[in-house]
PDB file of C-alpha atoms in Angstrom:
ATOM      1  CA  ASP N1078     -31.381 207.191 279.442  1.00  0.00           C
ATOM      2  CA  ILE N1079     -34.210 208.393 277.217  1.00  0.00           C
ATOM      3  CA  GLN N1080     -33.286 208.145 273.539  1.00  0.00           C
ATOM      4  CA  MET N1081     -34.627 210.714 271.089  1.00  0.00           C
ATOM      5  CA  THR N1082     -35.010 210.096 267.371  1.00  0.00           C
ATOM      6  CA  GLN N1083     -36.003 212.508 264.613  1.00  0.00           C
ATOM      7  CA  SER N1084     -37.302 212.089 261.111  1.00  0.00           C
ATOM      8  CA  PRO N1085     -36.465 212.926 258.487  1.00  0.00           C
ATOM      9  CA  SER N1086     -32.759 213.573 258.983  1.00  0.00           C
ATOM     10  CA  SER N1087     -32.954 216.171 256.243  1.00  0.00           C
ATOM     11  CA  VAL N1088     -35.631 217.780 254.122  1.00  0.00           C
ATOM     12  CA  SER N1089     -35.420 219.956 251.038  1.00  0.00           C
ATOM     13  CA  ALA N1090     -38.162 222.517 250.742  1.00  0.00           C
ATOM     14  CA  SER N1091     -39.081 225.772 249.049  1.00  0.00           C
ATOM     15  CA  VAL N1092     -40.112 229.100 250.501  1.00  0.00           C
ATOM     16  CA  GLY N1093     -43.801 228.909 251.313  1.00  0.00           C
ATOM     17  CA  ASP N1094     -43.848 225.143 251.854  1.00  0.00           C
ATOM     18  CA  ARG N1095     -45.313 223.529 254.937  1.00  0.00           C
ATOM     19  CA  VAL N1096     -42.640 221.493 256.724  1.00  0.00           C
ATOM     20  CA  THR N1097     -43.233 218.874 259.405  1.00  0.00           C
ATOM     21  CA  ILE N1098     -40.525 217.281 261.553  1.00  0.00           C
ATOM     22  CA  THR N1099     -41.183 214.342 263.842  1.00  0.00           C
ATOM     23  CA  CYS N1100     -39.472 213.513 267.139  1.00  0.00           C
ATOM     24  CA  ARG N1101     -39.938 210.294 269.077  1.00  0.00           C
ATOM     25  CA  ALA N1102     -38.878 209.492 272.647  1.00  0.00           C
ATOM     26  CA  SER N1103     -37.905 205.983 273.728  1.00  0.00           C
ATOM     27  CA  GLN N1104     -40.301 206.254 276.685  1.00  0.00           C
ATOM     28  CA  GLY N1105     -43.139 208.521 277.666  1.00  0.00           C
ATOM     29  CA  ILE N1106     -42.127 212.058 278.557  1.00  0.00           C
ATOM     30  CA  SER N1107     -45.592 213.661 278.852  1.00  0.00           C
ATOM     31  CA  THR N1108     -45.112 217.094 277.251  1.00  0.00           C
ATOM     32  CA  TRP N1109     -41.571 217.677 278.510  1.00  0.00           C
ATOM     33  CA  LEU N1110     -40.180 218.501 275.089  1.00  0.00           C
ATOM     34  CA  ALA N1111     -38.436 221.445 273.484  1.00  0.00           C
ATOM     35  CA  TRP N1112     -37.545 222.343 269.912  1.00  0.00           C
ATOM     36  CA  TYR N1113     -34.466 224.377 268.992  1.00  0.00           C
ATOM     37  CA  GLN N1114     -33.311 225.964 265.748  1.00  0.00           C
ATOM     38  CA  GLN N1115     -29.609 226.210 264.968  1.00  0.00           C
ATOM     39  CA  LYS N1116     -27.981 228.035 262.081  1.00  0.00           C
ATOM     40  CA  PRO N1117     -24.366 227.350 261.026  1.00  0.00           C
ATOM     41  CA  GLY N1118     -21.835 228.822 263.423  1.00  0.00           C
ATOM     42  CA  LYS N1119     -24.528 230.026 265.809  1.00  0.00           C
ATOM     43  CA  ALA N1120     -25.897 228.896 269.142  1.00  0.00           C
ATOM     44  CA  PRO N1121     -29.219 227.045 269.228  1.00  0.00           C
ATOM     45  CA  LYS N1122     -32.378 229.082 269.728  1.00  0.00           C
ATOM     46  CA  LEU N1123     -35.378 227.893 271.746  1.00  0.00           C
ATOM     47  CA  LEU N1124     -38.521 227.801 269.588  1.00  0.00           C
ATOM     48  CA  ILE N1125     -41.023 225.640 271.464  1.00  0.00           C
ATOM     49  CA  TYR N1126     -41.172 224.384 275.052  1.00  0.00           C
ATOM     50  CA  ALA N1127     -43.600 222.084 276.848  1.00  0.00           C
ATOM     51  CA  ALA N1128     -44.252 220.476 273.447  1.00  0.00           C
ATOM     52  CA  SER N1129     -46.540 223.231 272.180  1.00  0.00           C
ATOM     53  CA  SER N1130     -45.769 226.560 273.887  1.00  0.00           C
ATOM     54  CA  LEU N1131     -44.236 229.165 271.623  1.00  0.00           C
ATOM     55  CA  GLN N1132     -41.195 230.907 273.074  1.00  0.00           C
ATOM     56  CA  SER N1133     -41.495 234.683 273.253  1.00  0.00           C
ATOM     57  CA  GLY N1134     -40.472 236.369 270.017  1.00  0.00           C
ATOM     58  CA  VAL N1135     -40.750 233.260 267.853  1.00  0.00           C
ATOM     59  CA  PRO N1136     -42.958 233.691 264.760  1.00  0.00           C
ATOM     60  CA  SER N1137     -46.375 232.059 264.874  1.00  0.00           C
ATOM     61  CA  ARG N1138     -45.632 229.993 261.757  1.00  0.00           C
ATOM     62  CA  PHE N1139     -43.810 227.637 264.139  1.00  0.00           C
ATOM     63  CA  SER N1140     -45.982 225.247 266.116  1.00  0.00           C
ATOM     64  CA  GLY N1141     -45.478 222.112 268.151  1.00  0.00           C
ATOM     65  CA  SER N1142     -47.730 219.257 269.145  1.00  0.00           C
ATOM     66  CA  GLY N1143     -47.689 215.852 270.754  1.00  0.00           C
ATOM     67  CA  SER N1144     -47.392 214.125 274.092  1.00  0.00           C
ATOM     68  CA  GLY N1145     -46.112 210.860 275.468  1.00  0.00           C
ATOM     69  CA  THR N1146     -43.615 209.593 272.912  1.00  0.00           C
ATOM     70  CA  ASP N1147     -44.515 211.274 269.613  1.00  0.00           C
ATOM     71  CA  PHE N1148     -44.059 214.945 268.807  1.00  0.00           C
ATOM     72  CA  THR N1149     -44.191 217.210 265.788  1.00  0.00           C
ATOM     73  CA  LEU N1150     -42.720 220.563 264.836  1.00  0.00           C
ATOM     74  CA  THR N1151     -44.525 222.303 261.985  1.00  0.00           C
ATOM     75  CA  ILE N1152     -43.447 225.342 260.010  1.00  0.00           C
ATOM     76  CA  SER N1153     -46.642 226.467 258.293  1.00  0.00           C
ATOM     77  CA  SER N1154     -45.041 228.562 255.549  1.00  0.00           C
ATOM     78  CA  LEU N1155     -41.280 228.250 255.269  1.00  0.00           C
ATOM     79  CA  GLN N1156     -39.355 231.508 255.077  1.00  0.00           C
ATOM     80  CA  SER N1157     -35.786 232.015 253.870  1.00  0.00           C
ATOM     81  CA  GLU N1158     -34.559 232.594 257.414  1.00  0.00           C
ATOM     82  CA  ASP N1159     -35.914 229.189 258.508  1.00  0.00           C
ATOM     83  CA  PHE N1160     -33.301 227.168 256.639  1.00  0.00           C
ATOM     84  CA  ALA N1161     -31.440 225.623 259.548  1.00  0.00           C
ATOM     85  CA  THR N1162     -31.092 222.467 261.628  1.00  0.00           C
ATOM     86  CA  TYR N1163     -33.813 221.658 264.146  1.00  0.00           C
ATOM     87  CA  TYR N1164     -33.319 219.632 267.317  1.00  0.00           C
ATOM     88  CA  CYS N1165     -35.786 218.228 269.790  1.00  0.00           C
ATOM     89  CA  GLN N1166     -34.790 217.749 273.441  1.00  0.00           C
ATOM     90  CA  GLN N1167     -36.554 215.937 276.252  1.00  0.00           C
ATOM     91  CA  ALA N1168     -36.760 217.718 279.596  1.00  0.00           C
ATOM     92  CA  HIS N1169     -38.417 214.863 281.493  1.00  0.00           C
ATOM     93  CA  SER N1170     -35.371 213.436 283.260  1.00  0.00           C
ATOM     94  CA  PHE N1171     -31.581 213.645 283.354  1.00  0.00           C
ATOM     95  CA  PRO N1172     -29.714 213.330 281.108  1.00  0.00           C
ATOM     96  CA  PHE N1173     -31.675 215.836 279.047  1.00  0.00           C
ATOM     97  CA  THR N1174     -31.049 214.202 275.691  1.00  0.00           C
ATOM     98  CA  PHE N1175     -31.299 215.810 272.270  1.00  0.00           C
ATOM     99  CA  GLY N1176     -32.457 214.303 269.039  1.00  0.00           C
ATOM    100  CA  PRO N1177     -29.908 213.957 266.208  1.00  0.00           C
ATOM    101  CA  GLY N1178     -31.292 216.919 264.303  1.00  0.00           C
ATOM    102  CA  THR N1179     -33.189 217.588 261.087  1.00  0.00           C
ATOM    103  CA  LYS N1180     -31.592 219.808 258.482  1.00  0.00           C
ATOM    104  CA  VAL N1181     -33.974 221.936 256.437  1.00  0.00           C
ATOM    105  CA  ASP N1182     -32.361 223.145 253.253  1.00  0.00           C
ATOM    106  CA  ILE N1183     -33.363 224.810 250.032  1.00  0.00           C
ATOM    107  CA  LYS N1184     -34.856 222.683 247.295  1.00  0.00           C
TER     108      LYS N1184
ATOM    109  CA  GLU E 579     -30.730 242.156 278.434  1.00  0.00           C
ATOM    110  CA  VAL E 580     -29.671 238.604 279.212  1.00  0.00           C
ATOM    111  CA  GLN E 581     -26.191 237.769 277.956  1.00  0.00           C
ATOM    112  CA  LEU E 582     -23.900 234.778 278.391  1.00  0.00           C
ATOM    113  CA  LEU E 583     -20.251 234.986 277.392  1.00  0.00           C
ATOM    114  CA  GLU E 584     -18.067 231.890 277.435  1.00  0.00           C
ATOM    115  CA  SER E 585     -14.287 231.901 277.585  1.00  0.00           C
ATOM    116  CA  GLY E 586     -11.423 229.572 278.358  1.00  0.00           C
ATOM    117  CA  GLY E 587     -11.458 227.306 275.340  1.00  0.00           C
ATOM    118  CA  GLY E 588      -8.329 226.374 273.441  1.00  0.00           C
ATOM    119  CA  LEU E 589      -5.982 223.601 272.426  1.00  0.00           C
ATOM    120  CA  VAL E 590      -5.017 221.082 275.096  1.00  0.00           C
ATOM    121  CA  GLN E 591      -3.191 217.776 274.997  1.00  0.00           C
ATOM    122  CA  PRO E 592      -4.936 214.503 275.844  1.00  0.00           C
ATOM    123  CA  GLY E 593      -4.950 214.028 279.596  1.00  0.00           C
ATOM    124  CA  GLY E 594      -4.776 217.769 280.197  1.00  0.00           C
ATOM    125  CA  SER E 595      -7.147 220.138 281.956  1.00  0.00           C
ATOM    126  CA  LEU E 596      -9.069 223.266 281.049  1.00  0.00           C
ATOM    127  CA  ARG E 597     -11.514 225.509 282.874  1.00  0.00           C
ATOM    128  CA  LEU E 598     -14.321 227.162 280.967  1.00  0.00           C
ATOM    129  CA  SER E 599     -16.060 230.273 282.243  1.00  0.00           C
ATOM    130  CA  CYS E 600     -19.454 231.712 281.394  1.00  0.00           C
ATOM    131  CA  ALA E 601     -20.041 235.295 282.483  1.00  0.00           C
ATOM    132  CA  ALA E 602     -23.716 236.082 282.904  1.00  0.00           C
ATOM    133  CA  SER E 603     -25.351 239.493 282.798  1.00  0.00           C
ATOM    134  CA  GLY E 604     -28.899 240.753 282.862  1.00  0.00           C
ATOM    135  CA  PHE E 605     -30.079 238.222 285.441  1.00  0.00           C
ATOM    136  CA  THR E 606     -29.039 236.698 288.770  1.00  0.00           C
ATOM    137  CA  LEU E 607     -27.138 233.486 288.076  1.00  0.00           C
ATOM    138  CA  ARG E 608     -27.846 231.799 291.415  1.00  0.00           C
ATOM    139  CA  SER E 609     -31.597 231.908 290.785  1.00  0.00           C
ATOM    140  CA  TYR E 610     -31.442 229.727 287.684  1.00  0.00           C
ATOM    141  CA  THR E 611     -30.419 226.250 286.726  1.00  0.00           C
ATOM    142  CA  MET E 612     -27.496 226.538 284.315  1.00  0.00           C
ATOM    143  CA  SER E 613     -26.132 223.992 281.883  1.00  0.00           C
ATOM    144  CA  TRP E 614     -23.248 223.205 279.601  1.00  0.00           C
ATOM    145  CA  VAL E 615     -24.018 221.697 276.204  1.00  0.00           C
ATOM    146  CA  ARG E 616     -21.388 220.712 273.661  1.00  0.00           C
ATOM    147  CA  GLN E 617     -21.289 220.114 269.946  1.00  0.00           C
ATOM    148  CA  ALA E 618     -18.503 218.158 268.298  1.00  0.00           C
ATOM    149  CA  PRO E 619     -17.489 219.387 264.828  1.00  0.00           C
ATOM    150  CA  GLY E 620     -20.238 218.559 262.343  1.00  0.00           C
ATOM    151  CA  LYS E 621     -22.265 216.716 264.983  1.00  0.00           C
ATOM    152  CA  GLY E 622     -25.382 217.273 267.056  1.00  0.00           C
ATOM    153  CA  LEU E 623     -25.937 218.714 270.503  1.00  0.00           C
ATOM    154  CA  GLU E 624     -24.928 216.833 273.640  1.00  0.00           C
ATOM    155  CA  TRP E 625     -25.921 217.894 277.158  1.00  0.00           C
ATOM    156  CA  VAL E 626     -22.865 217.815 279.430  1.00  0.00           C
ATOM    157  CA  SER E 627     -23.760 219.097 282.884  1.00  0.00           C
ATOM    158  CA  SER E 628     -26.228 221.179 284.886  1.00  0.00           C
ATOM    159  CA  ILE E 629     -26.262 222.934 288.241  1.00  0.00           C
ATOM    160  CA  SER E 630     -29.634 223.682 289.778  1.00  0.00           C
ATOM    161  CA  GLY E 631     -30.699 227.101 290.974  1.00  0.00           C
ATOM    162  CA  GLY E 632     -30.608 227.732 294.685  1.00  0.00           C
ATOM    163  CA  VAL E 633     -29.530 224.366 296.112  1.00  0.00           C
ATOM    164  CA  ASP E 634     -26.656 223.846 293.644  1.00  0.00           C
ATOM    165  CA  SER E 635     -27.333 220.198 292.940  1.00  0.00           C
ATOM    166  CA  THR E 636     -25.143 219.027 290.075  1.00  0.00           C
ATOM    167  CA  TYR E 637     -25.753 216.578 287.245  1.00  0.00           C
ATOM    168  CA  TYR E 638     -23.420 215.094 284.642  1.00  0.00           C
ATOM    169  CA  ALA E 639     -23.583 213.116 281.446  1.00  0.00           C
ATOM    170  CA  GLY E 640     -22.113 209.659 281.790  1.00  0.00           C
ATOM    171  CA  SER E 641     -19.390 210.517 279.282  1.00  0.00           C
ATOM    172  CA  VAL E 642     -17.925 213.223 281.559  1.00  0.00           C
ATOM    173  CA  ASN E 643     -18.929 212.060 285.050  1.00  0.00           C
ATOM    174  CA  GLY E 644     -15.889 211.954 287.296  1.00  0.00           C
ATOM    175  CA  ARG E 645     -13.804 214.123 284.950  1.00  0.00           C
ATOM    176  CA  PHE E 646     -15.776 217.373 284.705  1.00  0.00           C
ATOM    177  CA  THR E 647     -17.019 219.598 287.532  1.00  0.00           C
ATOM    178  CA  ILE E 648     -19.628 222.321 287.185  1.00  0.00           C
ATOM    179  CA  SER E 649     -19.709 225.192 289.665  1.00  0.00           C
ATOM    180  CA  ARG E 650     -20.569 228.858 289.936  1.00  0.00           C
ATOM    181  CA  ASP E 651     -19.369 231.985 291.692  1.00  0.00           C
ATOM    182  CA  ASN E 652     -22.479 233.916 292.595  1.00  0.00           C
ATOM    183  CA  SER E 653     -20.489 237.000 293.599  1.00  0.00           C
ATOM    184  CA  LYS E 654     -19.134 237.201 290.056  1.00  0.00           C
ATOM    185  CA  ASN E 655     -22.296 235.908 288.347  1.00  0.00           C
ATOM    186  CA  THR E 656     -20.103 233.373 286.571  1.00  0.00           C
ATOM    187  CA  LEU E 657     -20.533 229.694 285.731  1.00  0.00           C
ATOM    188  CA  PHE E 658     -17.585 227.343 285.388  1.00  0.00           C
ATOM    189  CA  LEU E 659     -16.789 223.951 283.922  1.00  0.00           C
ATOM    190  CA  GLN E 660     -13.567 222.353 285.144  1.00  0.00           C
ATOM    191  CA  MET E 661     -12.527 219.695 282.655  1.00  0.00           C
ATOM    192  CA  ASN E 662      -9.844 217.166 283.641  1.00  0.00           C
ATOM    193  CA  SER E 663      -8.420 214.071 281.951  1.00  0.00           C
ATOM    194  CA  LEU E 664      -9.457 215.421 278.581  1.00  0.00           C
ATOM    195  CA  ARG E 665      -9.843 213.063 275.651  1.00  0.00           C
ATOM    196  CA  ALA E 666      -9.929 213.579 271.891  1.00  0.00           C
ATOM    197  CA  GLU E 667     -13.672 212.905 271.967  1.00  0.00           C
ATOM    198  CA  ASP E 668     -14.162 215.948 274.214  1.00  0.00           C
ATOM    199  CA  THR E 669     -13.267 218.179 271.256  1.00  0.00           C
ATOM    200  CA  ALA E 670     -16.290 220.397 270.695  1.00  0.00           C
ATOM    201  CA  VAL E 671     -17.797 223.833 270.942  1.00  0.00           C
ATOM    202  CA  TYR E 672     -19.021 224.232 274.509  1.00  0.00           C
ATOM    203  CA  TYR E 673     -22.089 226.369 275.125  1.00  0.00           C
ATOM    204  CA  CYS E 674     -23.427 227.564 278.442  1.00  0.00           C
ATOM    205  CA  ALA E 675     -27.172 227.953 278.645  1.00  0.00           C
ATOM    206  CA  ARG E 676     -29.726 229.256 281.106  1.00  0.00           C
ATOM    207  CA  GLU E 677     -32.632 226.977 281.883  1.00  0.00           C
ATOM    208  CA  TYR E 678     -36.215 228.127 282.036  1.00  0.00           C
ATOM    209  CA  ASN E 679     -38.826 226.005 283.790  1.00  0.00           C
ATOM    210  CA  SER E 680     -36.558 222.995 284.244  1.00  0.00           C
ATOM    211  CA  GLY E 681     -34.781 221.711 281.174  1.00  0.00           C
ATOM    212  CA  TYR E 682     -35.690 224.334 278.597  1.00  0.00           C
ATOM    213  CA  LYS E 683     -32.653 226.372 277.579  1.00  0.00           C
ATOM    214  CA  ASP E 684     -33.894 229.853 276.806  1.00  0.00           C
ATOM    215  CA  TYR E 685     -30.591 231.723 276.529  1.00  0.00           C
ATOM    216  CA  TRP E 686     -27.305 230.473 275.134  1.00  0.00           C
ATOM    217  CA  GLY E 687     -23.804 231.859 274.922  1.00  0.00           C
ATOM    218  CA  GLN E 688     -21.899 232.052 271.663  1.00  0.00           C
ATOM    219  CA  GLY E 689     -19.782 229.014 272.504  1.00  0.00           C
ATOM    220  CA  THR E 690     -16.089 228.363 273.076  1.00  0.00           C
ATOM    221  CA  LEU E 691     -14.071 225.795 271.149  1.00  0.00           C
ATOM    222  CA  VAL E 692     -12.120 223.133 272.997  1.00  0.00           C
ATOM    223  CA  THR E 693      -9.681 221.077 270.947  1.00  0.00           C
ATOM    224  CA  VAL E 694      -7.999 218.056 272.511  1.00  0.00           C
ATOM    225  CA  SER E 695      -5.071 216.969 270.401  1.00  0.00           C
ATOM    226  CA  SER E 696      -1.396 216.166 270.647  1.00  0.00           C
TER     227      SER E 696
END
């Protein structure tokens, strides 16, 4: 199975800050990677697919990059509604594993 | 509008069975790969099972293989997850999700809580 890791596990930030989250796969997955946002008590929401494609309706302050084993999710200017937990997920091969999550909270 | 509505969760004893349902609307279920993803209390997301669009190939996480069965009723546009031999570690919120372009889950239900406890 492909193992996914994320760093940091949590980050404290202020509105307007630039936030970067890293995801690493245990083997190369090309660009078969998604990012999801989850708020407490809610279902996850797809933000980015194919490593860098923005899902319809997602604000342009979210961006993704990377290929192979190393990926990044960037929030260019953090807004109050962005405080949440973010998960990466590989879509290269079954089982489609998720990273452990990165919690973004208010500084 | 695409909607997914799970049901069937509840409290069950270890070794028991439960069947989850996911009623889909706004799209044709048989045309899409569908998945179940679970989240134990306070934990991260874990993919459980998928059924591919069209050919109905099924896939399972190692932790549930042989105990869980995914299926769908195309006439009712409903996805199912039959869960047998339940264990305490199966306690979680179970989400159904539609897959876009193989592996990317673009729509999710609200989740249904399964609690396995004596």
